[in-house]
C-alpha positions as CSV (number, residue, x, y, z in Angstrom):
1,M,-0.1,-16.2,-11.6
2,S,1.9,-16.1,-8.3
3,A,2.1,-13.0,-6.2
4,G,4.6,-12.5,-3.3
5,L,3.4,-10.3,-0.4
6,V,6.4,-8.9,1.6
7,Q,5.6,-8.0,5.2
8,L,8.1,-5.7,7.0
9,C,8.7,-4.0,10.4
10,V,10.7,-1.0,9.3
11,S,12.6,1.4,11.4
12,D,13.6,5.0,10.9
13,D,16.8,4.0,9.0
14,P,16.2,3.7,5.2
15,A,19.5,2.0,4.5
16,A,18.8,-0.7,7.1
17,N,15.3,-1.2,5.9
18,L,16.5,-1.6,2.2
19,S,18.7,-4.6,2.9
20,V,15.9,-6.4,4.7
21,T,13.5,-5.5,1.9
22,Q,15.8,-6.8,-0.8
23,G,16.2,-10.1,1.0
24,F,12.5,-10.7,1.2
25,I,12.0,-9.7,-2.5
26,A,14.6,-12.2,-3.5
27,E,12.9,-14.8,-1.4
28,A,9.6,-14.2,-3.0
29,A,11.0,-14.3,-6.5
30,G,12.9,-17.5,-5.6
31,A,9.6,-19.1,-4.6
32,G,8.1,-18.4,-8.1
33,A,6.4,-15.0,-7.6
34,G,6.3,-13.0,-10.8
35,F,4.6,-10.1,-9.0
36,V,6.1,-9.0,-5.7
37,L,4.6,-6.3,-3.5
38,T,6.0,-4.4,-0.5
39,P,4.0,-2.4,2.1
40,E,3.4,1.2,2.6
41,A,6.4,3.1,4.1
42,T,8.9,0.6,2.6
43,N,11.8,3.0,3.3
44,I,10.9,4.5,6.7
45,L,8.5,5.0,9.5
46,S,9.4,7.9,11.8
47,P,7.3,10.4,13.8
48,D,10.2,13.0,13.6
49,R,9.8,15.6,10.9
50,A,13.4,16.8,11.4
51,W,14.9,13.4,11.0
52,K,12.9,12.8,7.9
53,D,14.0,16.1,6.4
54,R,17.6,15.0,7.0
55,V,17.4,11.5,5.5
56,L,14.6,11.7,2.8
57,T,15.3,12.8,-0.8
58,R,13.3,13.6,-3.9
59,E,12.4,10.7,-6.2
60,A,15.2,11.2,-8.6
61,E,17.8,10.8,-5.8
62,D,16.2,8.1,-3.7
63,A,18.5,5.3,-3.0
64,T,15.7,2.7,-2.1
65,L,13.9,3.4,-5.3
66,A,17.1,3.1,-7.5
67,A,18.1,-0.2,-5.7
68,L,14.7,-1.8,-6.0
69,R,14.4,-0.9,-9.7
70,T,17.7,-2.6,-10.3
71,Q,16.6,-5.6,-8.3
72,A,13.3,-5.9,-10.2
73,A,15.2,-5.9,-13.5
74,D,17.8,-8.4,-12.3
75,L,15.0,-10.8,-11.1
76,G,12.7,-10.1,-14.1
77,I,9.7,-9.5,-11.9
78,W,6.9,-6.9,-11.6
79,L,7.4,-5.1,-8.4
80,L,5.0,-2.9,-6.5
81,I,6.9,-0.7,-4.0
82,G,3.9,-0.1,-1.7
83,S,5.1,3.4,-0.9
84,L,8.1,5.5,-0.3
85,S,8.2,8.7,1.8
86,L,9.8,11.3,-0.5
87,K,10.5,15.0,-0.6
88,S,8.1,16.6,-3.2
89,G,10.5,19.3,-4.5
90,D,7.5,21.7,-4.4
91,A,8.6,25.1,-3.3
92,Q,5.1,26.1,-2.5
93,D,4.3,23.0,-0.3
94,D,7.2,21.5,1.7
95,R,5.3,18.4,2.8
96,F,6.5,15.0,1.9
97,V,4.7,12.6,-0.6
98,N,3.6,9.1,0.1
99,R,4.2,7.5,-3.2
100,S,3.5,4.0,-4.6
101,F,5.5,2.7,-7.6
102,L,4.8,-0.1,-10.0
103,I,8.1,-1.3,-11.5
104,A,8.2,-3.3,-14.7
105,P,10.4,-6.3,-15.2
106,D,13.0,-4.2,-17.1
107,G,13.3,-1.8,-14.0
108,A,11.3,1.0,-15.6
109,I,8.7,2.9,-13.6
110,A,5.4,1.7,-15.1
111,A,3.2,3.9,-12.8
112,R,3.2,6.2,-9.8
113,Y,0.4,6.9,-7.3
114,D,0.4,9.5,-4.5
115,K,-1.9,8.4,-1.6
116,L,-5.1,10.3,-1.9
117,H,-6.6,10.1,1.6
118,M,-4.6,11.3,4.6
119,F,-4.9,9.5,7.9
120,D,-6.1,12.3,10.1
121,V,-7.8,10.5,13.0
122,T,-8.2,10.4,16.8
123,I,-8.3,6.8,17.9
124,S,-8.2,7.4,21.6
125,D,-7.3,10.0,24.2
126,S,-3.7,9.0,23.9
127,E,-3.4,8.1,20.2
128,S,-4.0,10.4,17.3
129,Y,-2.5,10.9,13.8
130,R,-2.3,13.8,11.4
131,E,-0.8,12.6,8.3
132,S,-1.7,15.7,6.4
133,A,0.5,17.8,8.6
134,G,3.6,16.1,7.1
135,F,2.3,14.7,3.7
136,R,0.7,16.2,0.7
137,P,-2.3,14.2,-0.6
138,G,-2.4,13.1,-4.2
139,T,-5.0,14.2,-6.7
140,Q,-5.2,11.5,-9.2
141,A,-6.6,7.9,-9.1
142,V,-4.4,5.4,-11.2
143,V,-5.1,2.2,-13.1
144,A,-1.7,0.9,-14.2
145,D,-0.7,-1.5,-17.0
146,G,1.0,-4.3,-15.1
147,P,0.7,-8.1,-15.3
148,L,-3.0,-7.3,-15.2
149,P,-4.6,-3.8,-15.0
150,I,-3.9,-2.7,-11.5
151,G,-5.8,-0.2,-9.4
152,M,-3.4,1.4,-7.0
153,S,-4.1,2.6,-3.5
154,V,-2.4,3.1,-0.1
155,C,-3.7,2.2,3.4
156,Y,-6.3,4.7,4.5
157,D,-7.7,4.8,1.0
158,L,-9.2,1.4,1.9
159,R,-12.1,3.2,3.7
160,F,-13.3,5.0,0.6
161,A,-15.3,2.4,-1.3
162,Y,-16.1,4.7,-4.2
163,L,-12.4,4.9,-5.2
164,Y,-12.2,1.1,-5.7
165,R,-15.5,1.1,-7.7
166,A,-14.1,3.8,-9.9
167,L,-10.8,1.9,-10.4
168,A,-12.7,-1.4,-11.3
169,Q,-15.0,0.4,-13.6
170,S,-11.9,1.9,-15.3
171,G,-10.5,-1.6,-16.0
172,A,-8.7,-2.7,-12.9
173,R,-8.7,-6.4,-12.2
174,I,-6.2,-6.3,-9.3
175,L,-6.4,-3.8,-6.5
176,T,-3.2,-3.1,-4.4
177,V,-3.6,-1.8,-0.8
178,P,-0.1,-1.6,0.7
179,A,-0.5,-0.5,4.3
180,A,1.0,0.4,7.7
181,F,-2.4,-0.2,9.4
182,N,-2.7,0.8,13.0
183,D,-3.0,-2.2,15.3
184,T,-6.2,-1.0,16.9
185,T,-8.1,-0.3,13.7
186,G,-6.4,-3.3,12.0
187,A,-7.8,-5.7,14.5
188,A,-11.3,-4.4,14.0
189,H,-11.5,-3.5,10.4
190,W,-8.5,-4.6,8.2
191,E,-9.9,-8.0,7.0
192,V,-13.5,-7.0,6.6
193,L,-12.6,-3.9,4.6
194,L,-10.3,-5.8,2.2
195,R,-12.9,-8.6,1.7
196,A,-15.5,-6.0,1.1
197,R,-13.5,-4.2,-1.6
198,A,-12.9,-7.6,-3.3
199,I,-16.5,-8.5,-3.3
200,E,-17.7,-5.1,-4.4
201,T,-15.4,-5.0,-7.4
202,G,-14.8,-8.6,-8.4
203,C,-11.1,-7.9,-8.2
204,F,-8.2,-9.7,-6.5
205,V,-7.0,-7.5,-3.6
206,L,-3.3,-7.7,-2.7
207,A,-2.5,-6.0,0.6
208,P,1.1,-6.1,1.9
209,A,1.5,-4.7,5.3
210,Q,3.8,-3.4,8.0
211,T,3.8,-5.4,11.3
212,G,4.9,-5.2,14.9
213,L,6.6,-2.5,17.0
214,H,8.7,-0.1,14.8
215,P,12.0,1.0,16.3
216,T,13.0,4.7,16.1
217,P,16.7,4.7,17.2
218,H,17.2,8.2,15.9
219,T,14.4,9.6,18.0
220,P,14.8,7.5,21.2
221,D,12.2,9.4,23.1
222,A,9.4,8.9,20.5
223,R,6.6,6.5,21.3
224,P,7.2,3.6,19.0
225,R,4.4,2.9,16.5
226,R,2.7,-0.5,16.3
227,T,1.1,-1.8,13.1
228,W,-1.3,-4.7,12.6
229,G,0.4,-6.9,9.9
230,H,-1.7,-9.8,8.5
231,S,-0.8,-9.1,4.8
232,L,-3.8,-10.5,2.9
233,A,-4.5,-11.7,-0.6
234,V,-8.2,-11.8,-1.2
235,A,-10.0,-13.5,-4.1
236,P,-12.7,-11.7,-6.1
237,W,-15.5,-13.7,-4.4
238,G,-14.1,-12.6,-1.0
239,E,-12.1,-15.7,0.1
240,I,-8.9,-15.1,1.8
241,I,-6.1,-16.7,-0.2
242,T,-3.2,-16.0,2.2
243,D,-2.7,-14.3,5.6
244,G,0.8,-13.2,6.5
245,G,0.3,-13.3,10.2
246,A,2.1,-11.0,12.6
247,E,5.8,-11.6,11.8
248,P,7.9,-10.1,9.0
249,G,8.3,-12.4,6.0
250,V,6.9,-13.4,2.7
251,T,3.7,-15.1,1.8
252,I,3.0,-16.5,-1.7
253,A,-0.5,-16.3,-3.2
254,S,-1.6,-18.2,-6.3
255,L,-4.2,-16.3,-8.3
256,D,-6.7,-18.0,-10.5
257,L,-7.3,-15.2,-13.0
258,Q,-10.5,-16.8,-14.3
259,A,-12.0,-16.1,-10.9
260,I,-12.4,-12.4,-11.8
261,D,-14.8,-12.9,-14.7
262,K,-16.5,-15.8,-12.8
263,A,-17.3,-13.5,-9.8
264,R,-18.3,-10.6,-12.0
265,S,-20.7,-12.8,-14.1
266,R,-22.4,-14.2,-10.9
267,V,-23.0,-10.7,-9.5
268,P,-22.5,-8.0,-12.2
269,S,-23.0,-5.0,-9.8
270,L,-20.3,-3.0,-11.7
271,T,-22.8,-2.6,-14.5
272,H,-25.8,-1.8,-12.4
273,D,-25.2,1.9,-11.5
274,R,-28.4,4.0,-11.5
275,A,-28.8,7.8,-11.2
276,F,-30.8,8.9,-8.1
277,D,-31.9,12.0,-6.4
278,G,-31.0,13.2,-2.9
279,P,-30.5,13.0,-0.1
């Protein structure tokens, strides 16, 4: 099985981002990938709530989602749209949702997943994030029926090991971790966390990422965000299969599906849970 990891450097313009994304998806499919994955925030990265209110839509009206569903059907591929920023349509909570989509080869939406864990962190005196101020967290873990059972997650979810154990114990054989990982935390933790999740679960981990300095032409006074890149495909034993580096583009990962059962038979930790008291 071949997977194509799309690495993007999106701006705050969904229409411009869409054309770039479609080009990379076509490139991945042309290289033989039957499963193509894009990163978190495929349609937009912007710190400006007013601008997002202006350009974002609900799922049913979203142009990026519609176009990528059509493209998946035209190419006959499985497509993970890492996530889209969307209006929720919830009159009681006007925050956006950060929603990942698995698209089947006929263009149908096979699964949806709303990011569970919000990136509310203070990295330094000059850099902090409060994702929960603008986005509503999800409430449901998802194992989707795809080319193999897929445990879906997004970015900051990566730090919560129990989520991935639950996904694997519920049948997942591939874990998807689309991300827009901060460059400071990415340099320190991205690779080691992805490899740990693969080793702990005996799953393939596929992590398409945003990279570089993201332009915000519609909010020119905003401090541009920088992301780490290095989209990774990791094997169930923890080996890195592909590393996307620091530039936008496509990497193709060949997945030996027998490696899942081999890793799990060597260290069957998913079956060794024990009840314990305390602390």
